Structures are given as C-alpha cells and as structure tokens.
Amino acid sequence: QNSNANADAMTALLGSDVLLTKDGERPTSEVLAGKVTLLYFSAHWCPPCRGFTPKLAELYNTMKASGRDDFEFIFVSSDRDQEAFDEYHAEMPWLALPVENRKAKAALSSMFDVSGIPSLVVVDAEGNTINKSARGPAGSADAAETFPWHPKPMEDISEGVECNGFDINEKAAIVVLSDGMADTAAVRAELLGVAEDIAAKGKEAEDKEPEFICFFASSSEGPVGQVRKLTKQPATAGTDPTLIILDIPDNGGYYVSPATEVNAGTIRSFVEAYRAGSLERQQMGR
C-alpha cells in the first residue's frame, strides 16, 4: 500500500503518467516505486549542460554498477524540438520526461525555482525535496558515496557556491575567506557551530528556509578569486581570515567585518549588526 502511495505521489509530482526509458514508455509509478529521484534540468543547446552530462552519466553508471537500485535519474528537457531531445537523450543512460509534456516541465521548473540550467534536484520516494540545488555535490569526488546529498549547513566556497539547498545568488551568505591560513580547522569548527544553528532555525521557520548560507575557503581555487575581486579584497590571501556577508540578492551588497580573529562570537556579533542595519553596506564591483 505504502509503495503504491509513494509511486502515486511521484506521478503527481512529475505531472506525467509515463516516463521514457531506453525500452520505450513505462508507467511512472512502476519505474520510480520506492526510489530516490534526481531531476536533471538540461538541454542540448546549453554548452555547460553538454559539458556536465558526460560526468553525470559516469556517476550514474558507477552508482548502478555498485549494485544500487534505490535511485533513478530523470532528464527534464528544455530542448525546443523532438529531434534535439532525442539526440541529447541518446547520450544519457537514464529516464526522461516526455519532451512534448511542456506543461509538466514548466510546473517542475516553477516548483523548484529553476532559473538556469543545468540544474539538479533530488527528491525522496514520496516526492519530498532532499536537495533543490544539487549540482555542486553531484560534481564532488565523493558524489557516489554521499548521494542523495542531504544539504549541509556549511560548504567550501572553493568547490562551489551552493549550500543547504541554495546558492549565493538566492541567499545572503556568511563567508570566511580562510584560504591564506596554514590550518583552517579551528575557524571551520567555529563557523560550523553558527551554521548549524542557522540551519536548525531555518527548518523551524515558516518558509523552512535558512536566513543565511555559510562558507569557508580551504584554498584560492574555484569561485574564491571572483569573491575577492567583487568584494575588493586583496587578490592574494593574507594569513588572517576575512569575515564577509555577501548579500547578492540585495543588488550585490556586501559587508566586511573588521575582526582579525574569526570565532563563533565575532561571527554572531557581525550577524547581529547586519540584522540591526548598523553595518556599512558596500556595493560589489565588477
């Protein structure tokens, strides 16, 4: 009974009674029964998608080869015609939402706030969201072992700009630029305590969303250089950490703490001052 109810929930969530498998159309309830599902919003005309798809296919094949049968991936296409869809889906080892079901695709994009592609969303067997911003974890070295990628309260910004189901374009972010430090363990532990509190309060909030997402920087790789540039920080990291609040949703605002020692106390004080509106707002450069 329960697995039937779960399967019906997935049919309702996807807005389609059938999914396209490599052997033709099959009932959604049958192919997704009891499975965690990744929705892959993508399109053949999108160069970043075409670069990402082979990596995702490798991950999927690795996970299936390990004997796991508790998950499935579904291609949710933004292709403009059947031919482009068919050509692109042929490169993928997983299922697809039929491309002609535009209404279902539009509803899913709206439901999960998909504004750009590629986007990856993970839902459980009942259709509850596990992670609606899963591109980062999907690209990590331990992706196969850590799937279904439950959101973490704190992430390494040198590896990506997604944290706790959001990215820095959607949420204000507390960022500790610790990339010049010989040992980041202590600063990470202090920030993690604050990040866990923020995540816990977010779960109890009316909208179930965290007030901030939280990042440290283990190295100067990835987006770290861009963050330094946008917030007018020295291009080369010093040995002291820098505490910043990035408020990109507020038209690219940011705030830099004068604190040279970053610990739970200085982070919390900085956040309180931000909430009170007593910090000097600065505008991101280009």
PDB file of N, CA and C in Angstrom, residues 188-286:
ATOM      1  N   ARG A 188      36.915  26.697  10.838  1.00  0.00           N
ATOM      2  CA  ARG A 188      35.806  25.905  10.297  1.00  0.00           C
ATOM      3  C   ARG A 188      34.894  25.406  11.411  1.00  0.00           C
ATOM      4  N   ALA A 189      35.486  24.957  12.508  1.00  0.00           N
ATOM      5  CA  ALA A 189      34.689  24.454  13.639  1.00  0.00           C
ATOM      6  C   ALA A 189      33.834  25.576  14.233  1.00  0.00           C
ATOM      7  N   GLU A 190      34.400  26.783  14.347  1.00  0.00           N
ATOM      8  CA  GLU A 190      33.653  27.930  14.894  1.00  0.00           C
ATOM      9  C   GLU A 190      32.493  28.297  13.967  1.00  0.00           C
ATOM     10  N   LEU A 191      32.782  28.364  12.669  1.00  0.00           N
ATOM     11  CA  LEU A 191      31.726  28.710  11.708  1.00  0.00           C
ATOM     12  C   LEU A 191      30.662  27.628  11.659  1.00  0.00           C
ATOM     13  N   LEU A 192      31.074  26.361  11.751  1.00  0.00           N
ATOM     14  CA  LEU A 192      30.106  25.256  11.677  1.00  0.00           C
ATOM     15  C   LEU A 192      29.075  25.349  12.795  1.00  0.00           C
ATOM     16  N   GLY A 193      29.522  25.712  14.002  1.00  0.00           N
ATOM     17  CA  GLY A 193      28.572  25.864  15.124  1.00  0.00           C
ATOM     18  C   GLY A 193      27.497  26.893  14.812  1.00  0.00           C
ATOM     19  N   VAL A 194      27.908  28.027  14.239  1.00  0.00           N
ATOM     20  CA  VAL A 194      26.952  29.075  13.864  1.00  0.00           C
ATOM     21  C   VAL A 194      26.066  28.576  12.718  1.00  0.00           C
ATOM     22  N   ALA A 195      26.682  27.929  11.741  1.00  0.00           N
ATOM     23  CA  ALA A 195      25.952  27.439  10.559  1.00  0.00           C
ATOM     24  C   ALA A 195      24.883  26.413  10.951  1.00  0.00           C
ATOM     25  N   GLU A 196      25.207  25.539  11.891  1.00  0.00           N
ATOM     26  CA  GLU A 196      24.227  24.526  12.335  1.00  0.00           C
ATOM     27  C   GLU A 196      23.032  25.183  13.023  1.00  0.00           C
ATOM     28  N   ASP A 197      23.301  26.234  13.806  1.00  0.00           N
ATOM     29  CA  ASP A 197      22.200  26.970  14.455  1.00  0.00           C
ATOM     30  C   ASP A 197      21.293  27.618  13.409  1.00  0.00           C
ATOM     31  N   ILE A 198      21.914  28.242  12.401  1.00  0.00           N
ATOM     32  CA  ILE A 198      21.142  28.911  11.343  1.00  0.00           C
ATOM     33  C   ILE A 198      20.292  27.892  10.586  1.00  0.00           C
ATOM     34  N   ALA A 199      20.889  26.730  10.278  1.00  0.00           N
ATOM     35  CA  ALA A 199      20.163  25.674   9.546  1.00  0.00           C
ATOM     36  C   ALA A 199      18.995  25.143  10.374  1.00  0.00           C
ATOM     37  N   ALA A 200      19.222  24.941  11.680  1.00  0.00           N
ATOM     38  CA  ALA A 200      18.161  24.415  12.557  1.00  0.00           C
ATOM     39  C   ALA A 200      17.001  25.402  12.662  1.00  0.00           C
ATOM     40  N   LYS A 201      17.335  26.702  12.803  1.00  0.00           N
ATOM     41  CA  LYS A 201      16.270  27.724  12.870  1.00  0.00           C
ATOM     42  C   LYS A 201      15.512  27.793  11.555  1.00  0.00           C
ATOM     43  N   GLY A 202      16.245  27.604  10.446  1.00  0.00           N
ATOM     44  CA  GLY A 202      15.600  27.621   9.131  1.00  0.00           C
ATOM     45  C   GLY A 202      14.555  26.529   8.990  1.00  0.00           C
ATOM     46  N   LYS A 203      14.846  25.353   9.530  1.00  0.00           N
ATOM     47  CA  LYS A 203      13.891  24.235   9.448  1.00  0.00           C
ATOM     48  C   LYS A 203      12.605  24.544  10.210  1.00  0.00           C
ATOM     49  N   GLU A 204      12.717  25.378  11.254  1.00  0.00           N
ATOM     50  CA  GLU A 204      11.535  25.726  12.061  1.00  0.00           C
ATOM     51  C   GLU A 204      10.825  26.975  11.547  1.00  0.00           C
ATOM     52  N   ALA A 205      11.465  27.689  10.615  1.00  0.00           N
ATOM     53  CA  ALA A 205      10.864  28.919  10.091  1.00  0.00           C
ATOM     54  C   ALA A 205       9.635  28.593   9.244  1.00  0.00           C
ATOM     55  N   GLU A 206       8.794  29.606   9.058  1.00  0.00           N
ATOM     56  CA  GLU A 206       7.554  29.403   8.310  1.00  0.00           C
ATOM     57  C   GLU A 206       7.828  28.936   6.876  1.00  0.00           C
ATOM     58  N   ASP A 207       8.858  29.534   6.242  1.00  0.00           N
ATOM     59  CA  ASP A 207       9.162  29.155   4.861  1.00  0.00           C
ATOM     60  C   ASP A 207      10.151  27.994   4.766  1.00  0.00           C
ATOM     61  N   LYS A 208      10.575  27.479   5.950  1.00  0.00           N
ATOM     62  CA  LYS A 208      11.505  26.333   6.034  1.00  0.00           C
ATOM     63  C   LYS A 208      12.860  26.626   5.369  1.00  0.00           C
ATOM     64  N   GLU A 209      13.234  27.887   5.294  1.00  0.00           N
ATOM     65  CA  GLU A 209      14.489  28.253   4.636  1.00  0.00           C
ATOM     66  C   GLU A 209      15.452  28.909   5.615  1.00  0.00           C
ATOM     67  N   PRO A 210      16.761  28.664   5.456  1.00  0.00           N
ATOM     68  CA  PRO A 210      17.742  29.303   6.336  1.00  0.00           C
ATOM     69  C   PRO A 210      17.863  30.793   6.022  1.00  0.00           C
ATOM     70  N   GLU A 211      18.186  31.591   7.039  1.00  0.00           N
ATOM     71  CA  GLU A 211      18.375  33.027   6.827  1.00  0.00           C
ATOM     72  C   GLU A 211      19.647  33.286   6.014  1.00  0.00           C
ATOM     73  N   PHE A 212      20.683  32.484   6.270  1.00  0.00           N
ATOM     74  CA  PHE A 212      21.964  32.601   5.567  1.00  0.00           C
ATOM     75  C   PHE A 212      22.434  31.218   5.130  1.00  0.00           C
ATOM     76  N   ILE A 213      23.310  31.209   4.123  1.00  0.00           N
ATOM     77  CA  ILE A 213      24.102  30.022   3.861  1.00  0.00           C
ATOM     78  C   ILE A 213      25.548  30.358   4.246  1.00  0.00           C
ATOM     79  N   CYS A 214      26.342  29.349   4.564  1.00  0.00           N
ATOM     80  CA  CYS A 214      27.650  29.598   5.182  1.00  0.00           C
ATOM     81  C   CYS A 214      28.778  28.885   4.443  1.00  0.00           C
ATOM     82  N   PHE A 215      29.872  29.615   4.270  1.00  0.00           N
ATOM     83  CA  PHE A 215      31.018  29.071   3.533  1.00  0.00           C
ATOM     84  C   PHE A 215      32.338  29.410   4.212  1.00  0.00           C
ATOM     85  N   PHE A 216      33.304  28.511   4.072  1.00  0.00           N
ATOM     86  CA  PHE A 216      34.706  28.818   4.360  1.00  0.00           C
ATOM     87  C   PHE A 216      35.456  28.615   3.045  1.00  0.00           C
ATOM     88  N   ALA A 217      36.716  29.000   3.005  1.00  0.00           N
ATOM     89  CA  ALA A 217      37.532  28.782   1.798  1.00  0.00           C
ATOM     90  C   ALA A 217      38.780  28.015   2.191  1.00  0.00           C
ATOM     91  N   SER A 218      38.906  26.790   1.695  1.00  0.00           N
ATOM     92  CA  SER A 218      40.079  25.969   2.030  1.00  0.00           C
ATOM     93  C   SER A 218      41.263  26.313   1.131  1.00  0.00           C
ATOM     94  N   SER A 219      40.955  26.902  -0.040  1.00  0.00           N
ATOM     95  CA  SER A 219      42.019  27.262  -0.984  1.00  0.00           C
ATOM     96  C   SER A 219      41.537  28.438  -1.818  1.00  0.00           C
ATOM     97  N   SER A 220      42.391  28.937  -2.698  1.00  0.00           N
ATOM     98  CA  SER A 220      42.020  30.070  -3.555  1.00  0.00           C
ATOM     99  C   SER A 220      41.457  29.601  -4.898  1.00  0.00           C
ATOM    100  N   GLU A 221      41.062  28.326  -4.973  1.00  0.00           N
ATOM    101  CA  GLU A 221      40.542  27.754  -6.220  1.00  0.00           C
ATOM    102  C   GLU A 221      39.088  28.190  -6.459  1.00  0.00           C
ATOM    103  N   GLY A 222      38.580  27.800  -7.629  1.00  0.00           N
ATOM    104  CA  GLY A 222      37.157  27.976  -7.942  1.00  0.00           C
ATOM    105  C   GLY A 222      36.688  29.409  -7.844  1.00  0.00           C
ATOM    106  N   PRO A 223      35.537  29.643  -7.195  1.00  0.00           N
ATOM    107  CA  PRO A 223      34.958  30.986  -7.149  1.00  0.00           C
ATOM    108  C   PRO A 223      35.667  31.969  -6.197  1.00  0.00           C
ATOM    109  N   VAL A 224      36.656  31.506  -5.430  1.00  0.00           N
ATOM    110  CA  VAL A 224      37.250  32.356  -4.386  1.00  0.00           C
ATOM    111  C   VAL A 224      37.854  33.639  -4.973  1.00  0.00           C
ATOM    112  N   GLY A 225      38.561  33.516  -6.085  1.00  0.00           N
ATOM    113  CA  GLY A 225      39.165  34.688  -6.717  1.00  0.00           C
ATOM    114  C   GLY A 225      38.120  35.720  -7.108  1.00  0.00           C
ATOM    115  N   GLN A 226      36.988  35.230  -7.623  1.00  0.00           N
ATOM    116  CA  GLN A 226      35.902  36.129  -8.027  1.00  0.00           C
ATOM    117  C   GLN A 226      35.292  36.819  -6.805  1.00  0.00           C
ATOM    118  N   VAL A 227      35.135  36.084  -5.714  1.00  0.00           N
ATOM    119  CA  VAL A 227      34.605  36.679  -4.484  1.00  0.00           C
ATOM    120  C   VAL A 227      35.552  37.782  -3.993  1.00  0.00           C
ATOM    121  N   ARG A 228      36.847  37.505  -4.014  1.00  0.00           N
ATOM    122  CA  ARG A 228      37.839  38.511  -3.605  1.00  0.00           C
ATOM    123  C   ARG A 228      37.745  39.764  -4.485  1.00  0.00           C
ATOM    124  N   LYS A 229      37.594  39.533  -5.784  1.00  0.00           N
ATOM    125  CA  LYS A 229      37.532  40.656  -6.728  1.00  0.00           C
ATOM    126  C   LYS A 229      36.267  41.499  -6.506  1.00  0.00           C
ATOM    127  N   LEU A 230      35.126  40.818  -6.404  1.00  0.00           N
ATOM    128  CA  LEU A 230      33.847  41.516  -6.245  1.00  0.00           C
ATOM    129  C   LEU A 230      33.771  42.297  -4.940  1.00  0.00           C
ATOM    130  N   THR A 231      34.463  41.782  -3.890  1.00  0.00           N
ATOM    131  CA  THR A 231      34.404  42.451  -2.578  1.00  0.00           C
ATOM    132  C   THR A 231      35.661  43.287  -2.306  1.00  0.00           C
ATOM    133  N   LYS A 232      36.434  43.523  -3.380  1.00  0.00           N
ATOM    134  CA  LYS A 232      37.607  44.415  -3.315  1.00  0.00           C
ATOM    135  C   LYS A 232      38.612  43.998  -2.240  1.00  0.00           C
ATOM    136  N   GLN A 233      38.766  42.686  -2.097  1.00  0.00           N
ATOM    137  CA  GLN A 233      39.771  42.147  -1.178  1.00  0.00           C
ATOM    138  C   GLN A 233      41.075  41.909  -1.939  1.00  0.00           C
ATOM    139  N   PRO A 234      42.221  41.867  -1.227  1.00  0.00           N
ATOM    140  CA  PRO A 234      43.481  41.586  -1.914  1.00  0.00           C
ATOM    141  C   PRO A 234      43.390  40.278  -2.707  1.00  0.00           C
ATOM    142  N   ALA A 235      43.956  40.281  -3.900  1.00  0.00           N
ATOM    143  CA  ALA A 235      43.894  39.089  -4.756  1.00  0.00           C
ATOM    144  C   ALA A 235      44.604  37.909  -4.109  1.00  0.00           C
ATOM    145  N   THR A 236      45.663  38.199  -3.345  1.00  0.00           N
ATOM    146  CA  THR A 236      46.398  37.138  -2.645  1.00  0.00           C
ATOM    147  C   THR A 236      45.984  37.136  -1.180  1.00  0.00           C
ATOM    148  N   ALA A 237      45.607  35.970  -0.690  1.00  0.00           N
ATOM    149  CA  ALA A 237      45.123  35.854   0.689  1.00  0.00           C
ATOM    150  C   ALA A 237      46.232  36.118   1.700  1.00  0.00           C
ATOM    151  N   GLY A 238      45.864  36.835   2.771  1.00  0.00           N
ATOM    152  CA  GLY A 238      46.785  37.001   3.902  1.00  0.00           C
ATOM    153  C   GLY A 238      46.640  35.823   4.849  1.00  0.00           C
ATOM    154  N   THR A 239      47.413  35.838   5.938  1.00  0.00           N
ATOM    155  CA  THR A 239      47.363  34.696   6.864  1.00  0.00           C
ATOM    156  C   THR A 239      46.177  34.789   7.823  1.00  0.00           C
ATOM    157  N   ASP A 240      45.579  35.991   7.952  1.00  0.00           N
ATOM    158  CA  ASP A 240      44.379  36.133   8.797  1.00  0.00           C
ATOM    159  C   ASP A 240      43.126  35.896   7.954  1.00  0.00           C
ATOM    160  N   PRO A 241      42.103  35.288   8.556  1.00  0.00           N
ATOM    161  CA  PRO A 241      40.851  35.098   7.822  1.00  0.00           C
ATOM    162  C   PRO A 241      40.089  36.421   7.687  1.00  0.00           C
ATOM    163  N   THR A 242      39.260  36.515   6.660  1.00  0.00           N
ATOM    164  CA  THR A 242      38.398  37.694   6.465  1.00  0.00           C
ATOM    165  C   THR A 242      36.946  37.232   6.517  1.00  0.00           C
ATOM    166  N   LEU A 243      36.150  37.917   7.350  1.00  0.00           N
ATOM    167  CA  LEU A 243      34.736  37.579   7.523  1.00  0.00           C
ATOM    168  C   LEU A 243      33.882  38.555   6.713  1.00  0.00           C
ATOM    169  N   ILE A 244      33.058  38.006   5.839  1.00  0.00           N
ATOM    170  CA  ILE A 244      32.244  38.819   4.925  1.00  0.00           C
ATOM    171  C   ILE A 244      30.805  38.301   4.939  1.00  0.00           C
ATOM    172  N   ILE A 245      29.848  39.205   4.787  1.00  0.00           N
ATOM    173  CA  ILE A 245      28.489  38.797   4.425  1.00  0.00           C
ATOM    174  C   ILE A 245      28.260  39.262   2.996  1.00  0.00           C
ATOM    175  N   LEU A 246      27.995  38.300   2.104  1.00  0.00           N
ATOM    176  CA  LEU A 246      27.639  38.609   0.722  1.00  0.00           C
ATOM    177  C   LEU A 246      26.123  38.647   0.634  1.00  0.00           C
ATOM    178  N   ASP A 247      25.574  39.760   0.185  1.00  0.00           N
ATOM    179  CA  ASP A 247      24.116  39.840   0.029  1.00  0.00           C
ATOM    180  C   ASP A 247      23.798  40.120  -1.436  1.00  0.00           C
ATOM    181  N   ILE A 248      24.110  39.152  -2.285  1.00  0.00           N
ATOM    182  CA  ILE A 248      23.882  39.301  -3.727  1.00  0.00           C
ATOM    183  C   ILE A 248      22.401  39.548  -4.040  1.00  0.00           C
ATOM    184  N   PRO A 249      21.440  38.888  -3.314  1.00  0.00           N
ATOM    185  CA  PRO A 249      20.029  39.186  -3.613  1.00  0.00           C
ATOM    186  C   PRO A 249      19.677  40.667  -3.393  1.00  0.00           C
ATOM    187  N   ASP A 250      20.417  41.366  -2.546  1.00  0.00           N
ATOM    188  CA  ASP A 250      20.192  42.796  -2.325  1.00  0.00           C
ATOM    189  C   ASP A 250      21.037  43.609  -3.322  1.00  0.00           C
ATOM    190  N   ASN A 251      20.818  43.353  -4.607  1.00  0.00           N
ATOM    191  CA  ASN A 251      21.514  44.092  -5.675  1.00  0.00           C
ATOM    192  C   ASN A 251      23.033  44.094  -5.511  1.00  0.00           C
ATOM    193  N   GLY A 252      23.591  42.995  -5.013  1.00  0.00           N
ATOM    194  CA  GLY A 252      25.047  42.890  -4.938  1.00  0.00           C
ATOM    195  C   GLY A 252      25.679  43.656  -3.794  1.00  0.00           C
ATOM    196  N   GLY A 253      25.005  43.662  -2.647  1.00  0.00           N
ATOM    197  CA  GLY A 253      25.590  44.303  -1.465  1.00  0.00           C
ATOM    198  C   GLY A 253      26.549  43.362  -0.752  1.00  0.00           C
ATOM    199  N   TYR A 254      27.477  43.932   0.010  1.00  0.00           N
ATOM    200  CA  TYR A 254      28.330  43.099   0.859  1.00  0.00           C
ATOM    201  C   TYR A 254      28.824  43.903   2.057  1.00  0.00           C
ATOM    202  N   TYR A 255      29.281  43.180   3.069  1.00  0.00           N
ATOM    203  CA  TYR A 255      29.720  43.771   4.333  1.00  0.00           C
ATOM    204  C   TYR A 255      30.983  43.048   4.771  1.00  0.00           C
ATOM    205  N   VAL A 256      31.987  43.810   5.203  1.00  0.00           N
ATOM    206  CA  VAL A 256      33.253  43.209   5.637  1.00  0.00           C
ATOM    207  C   VAL A 256      33.452  43.495   7.115  1.00  0.00           C
ATOM    208  N   SER A 257      33.710  42.444   7.881  1.00  0.00           N
ATOM    209  CA  SER A 257      33.959  42.610   9.317  1.00  0.00           C
ATOM    210  C   SER A 257      35.386  43.101   9.553  1.00  0.00           C
ATOM    211  N   PRO A 258      35.566  44.033  10.517  1.00  0.00           N
ATOM    212  CA  PRO A 258      36.922  44.467  10.856  1.00  0.00           C
ATOM    213  C   PRO A 258      37.668  43.457  11.727  1.00  0.00           C
ATOM    214  N   ALA A 259      36.952  42.423  12.196  1.00  0.00           N
ATOM    215  CA  ALA A 259      37.563  41.454  13.121  1.00  0.00           C
ATOM    216  C   ALA A 259      38.733  40.718  12.479  1.00  0.00           C
ATOM    217  N   THR A 260      39.858  40.649  13.181  1.00  0.00           N
ATOM    218  CA  THR A 260      41.005  39.876  12.662  1.00  0.00           C
ATOM    219  C   THR A 260      40.958  38.451  13.202  1.00  0.00           C
ATOM    220  N   GLU A 261      40.227  38.275  14.302  1.00  0.00           N
ATOM    221  CA  GLU A 261      40.040  36.919  14.834  1.00  0.00           C
ATOM    222  C   GLU A 261      38.615  36.490  14.530  1.00  0.00           C
ATOM    223  N   VAL A 262      38.480  35.382  13.841  1.00  0.00           N
ATOM    224  CA  VAL A 262      37.148  34.900  13.488  1.00  0.00           C
ATOM    225  C   VAL A 262      36.819  33.693  14.352  1.00  0.00           C
ATOM    226  N   ASN A 263      35.813  33.860  15.205  1.00  0.00           N
ATOM    227  CA  ASN A 263      35.315  32.761  16.035  1.00  0.00           C
ATOM    228  C   ASN A 263      33.798  32.888  16.124  1.00  0.00           C
ATOM    229  N   ALA A 264      33.159  31.961  16.830  1.00  0.00           N
ATOM    230  CA  ALA A 264      31.692  31.972  16.902  1.00  0.00           C
ATOM    231  C   ALA A 264      31.180  33.313  17.420  1.00  0.00           C
ATOM    232  N   GLY A 265      31.886  33.898  18.405  1.00  0.00           N
ATOM    233  CA  GLY A 265      31.468  35.179  18.989  1.00  0.00           C
ATOM    234  C   GLY A 265      31.517  36.311  17.975  1.00  0.00           C
ATOM    235  N   THR A 266      32.632  36.427  17.241  1.00  0.00           N
ATOM    236  CA  THR A 266      32.738  37.528  16.267  1.00  0.00           C
ATOM    237  C   THR A 266      31.779  37.327  15.098  1.00  0.00           C
ATOM    238  N   ILE A 267      31.542  36.071  14.730  1.00  0.00           N
ATOM    239  CA  ILE A 267      30.591  35.810  13.633  1.00  0.00           C
ATOM    240  C   ILE A 267      29.178  36.209  14.069  1.00  0.00           C
ATOM    241  N   ARG A 268      28.784  35.775  15.280  1.00  0.00           N
ATOM    242  CA  ARG A 268      27.425  36.082  15.764  1.00  0.00           C
ATOM    243  C   ARG A 268      27.227  37.594  15.917  1.00  0.00           C
ATOM    244  N   SER A 269      28.237  38.300  16.439  1.00  0.00           N
ATOM    245  CA  SER A 269      28.135  39.765  16.609  1.00  0.00           C
ATOM    246  C   SER A 269      27.972  40.451  15.256  1.00  0.00           C
ATOM    247  N   PHE A 270      28.722  39.995  14.283  1.00  0.00           N
ATOM    248  CA  PHE A 270      28.662  40.545  12.928  1.00  0.00           C
ATOM    249  C   PHE A 270      27.267  40.340  12.331  1.00  0.00           C
ATOM    250  N   VAL A 271      26.719  39.139  12.521  1.00  0.00           N
ATOM    251  CA  VAL A 271      25.375  38.825  12.015  1.00  0.00           C
ATOM    252  C   VAL A 271      24.326  39.692  12.707  1.00  0.00           C
ATOM    253  N   GLU A 272      24.464  39.877  14.040  1.00  0.00           N
ATOM    254  CA  GLU A 272      23.516  40.726  14.776  1.00  0.00           C
ATOM    255  C   GLU A 272      23.547  42.157  14.252  1.00  0.00           C
ATOM    256  N   ALA A 273      24.757  42.658  13.992  1.00  0.00           N
ATOM    257  CA  ALA A 273      24.901  44.023  13.470  1.00  0.00           C
ATOM    258  C   ALA A 273      24.271  44.139  12.076  1.00  0.00           C
ATOM    259  N   TYR A 274      24.417  43.091  11.274  1.00  0.00           N
ATOM    260  CA  TYR A 274      23.791  43.062   9.941  1.00  0.00           C
ATOM    261  C   TYR A 274      22.271  43.123  10.084  1.00  0.00           C
ATOM    262  N   ARG A 275      21.737  42.315  10.994  1.00  0.00           N
ATOM    263  CA  ARG A 275      20.279  42.298  11.198  1.00  0.00           C
ATOM    264  C   ARG A 275      19.766  43.660  11.675  1.00  0.00           C
ATOM    265  N   ALA A 276      20.575  44.317  12.497  1.00  0.00           N
ATOM    266  CA  ALA A 276      20.178  45.614  13.068  1.00  0.00           C
ATOM    267  C   ALA A 276      20.341  46.756  12.056  1.00  0.00           C
ATOM    268  N   GLY A 277      20.991  46.470  10.930  1.00  0.00           N
ATOM    269  CA  GLY A 277      21.197  47.503   9.919  1.00  0.00           C
ATOM    270  C   GLY A 277      22.288  48.498  10.285  1.00  0.00           C
ATOM    271  N   SER A 278      23.184  48.074  11.170  1.00  0.00           N
ATOM    272  CA  SER A 278      24.221  49.027  11.635  1.00  0.00           C
ATOM    273  C   SER A 278      25.567  48.852  10.936  1.00  0.00           C
ATOM    274  N   LEU A 279      25.638  47.969   9.933  1.00  0.00           N
ATOM    275  CA  LEU A 279      26.893  47.799   9.188  1.00  0.00           C
ATOM    276  C   LEU A 279      26.901  48.703   7.959  1.00  0.00           C
ATOM    277  N   GLU A 280      28.090  49.041   7.512  1.00  0.00           N
ATOM    278  CA  GLU A 280      28.213  49.844   6.298  1.00  0.00           C
ATOM    279  C   GLU A 280      28.077  48.931   5.074  1.00  0.00           C
ATOM    280  N   ARG A 281      27.021  49.193   4.288  1.00  0.00           N
ATOM    281  CA  ARG A 281      26.809  48.386   3.077  1.00  0.00           C
ATOM    282  C   ARG A 281      27.752  48.862   1.980  1.00  0.00           C
ATOM    283  N   GLN A 282      28.405  47.907   1.339  1.00  0.00           N
ATOM    284  CA  GLN A 282      29.259  48.221   0.199  1.00  0.00           C
ATOM    285  C   GLN A 282      28.684  47.553  -1.043  1.00  0.00           C
ATOM    286  N   GLN A 283      29.032  48.094  -2.198  1.00  0.00           N
ATOM    287  CA  GLN A 283      28.480  47.594  -3.458  1.00  0.00           C
ATOM    288  C   GLN A 283      29.544  46.804  -4.210  1.00  0.00           C
ATOM    289  N   MET A 284      29.170  45.601  -4.648  1.00  0.00           N
ATOM    290  CA  MET A 284      30.119  44.778  -5.387  1.00  0.00           C
ATOM    291  C   MET A 284      30.585  45.468  -6.660  1.00  0.00           C
ATOM    292  N   GLY A 285      31.879  45.322  -6.942  1.00  0.00           N
ATOM    293  CA  GLY A 285      32.427  45.816  -8.201  1.00  0.00           C
ATOM    294  C   GLY A 285      32.317  44.735  -9.257  1.00  0.00           C
ATOM    295  N   ARG A 286      32.848  45.021 -10.418  1.00  0.00           N
ATOM    296  CA  ARG A 286      32.834  44.015 -11.477  1.00  0.00           C
ATOM    297  C   ARG A 286      34.233  43.496 -11.691  1.00  0.00           C
TER     298      ARG A 286
END
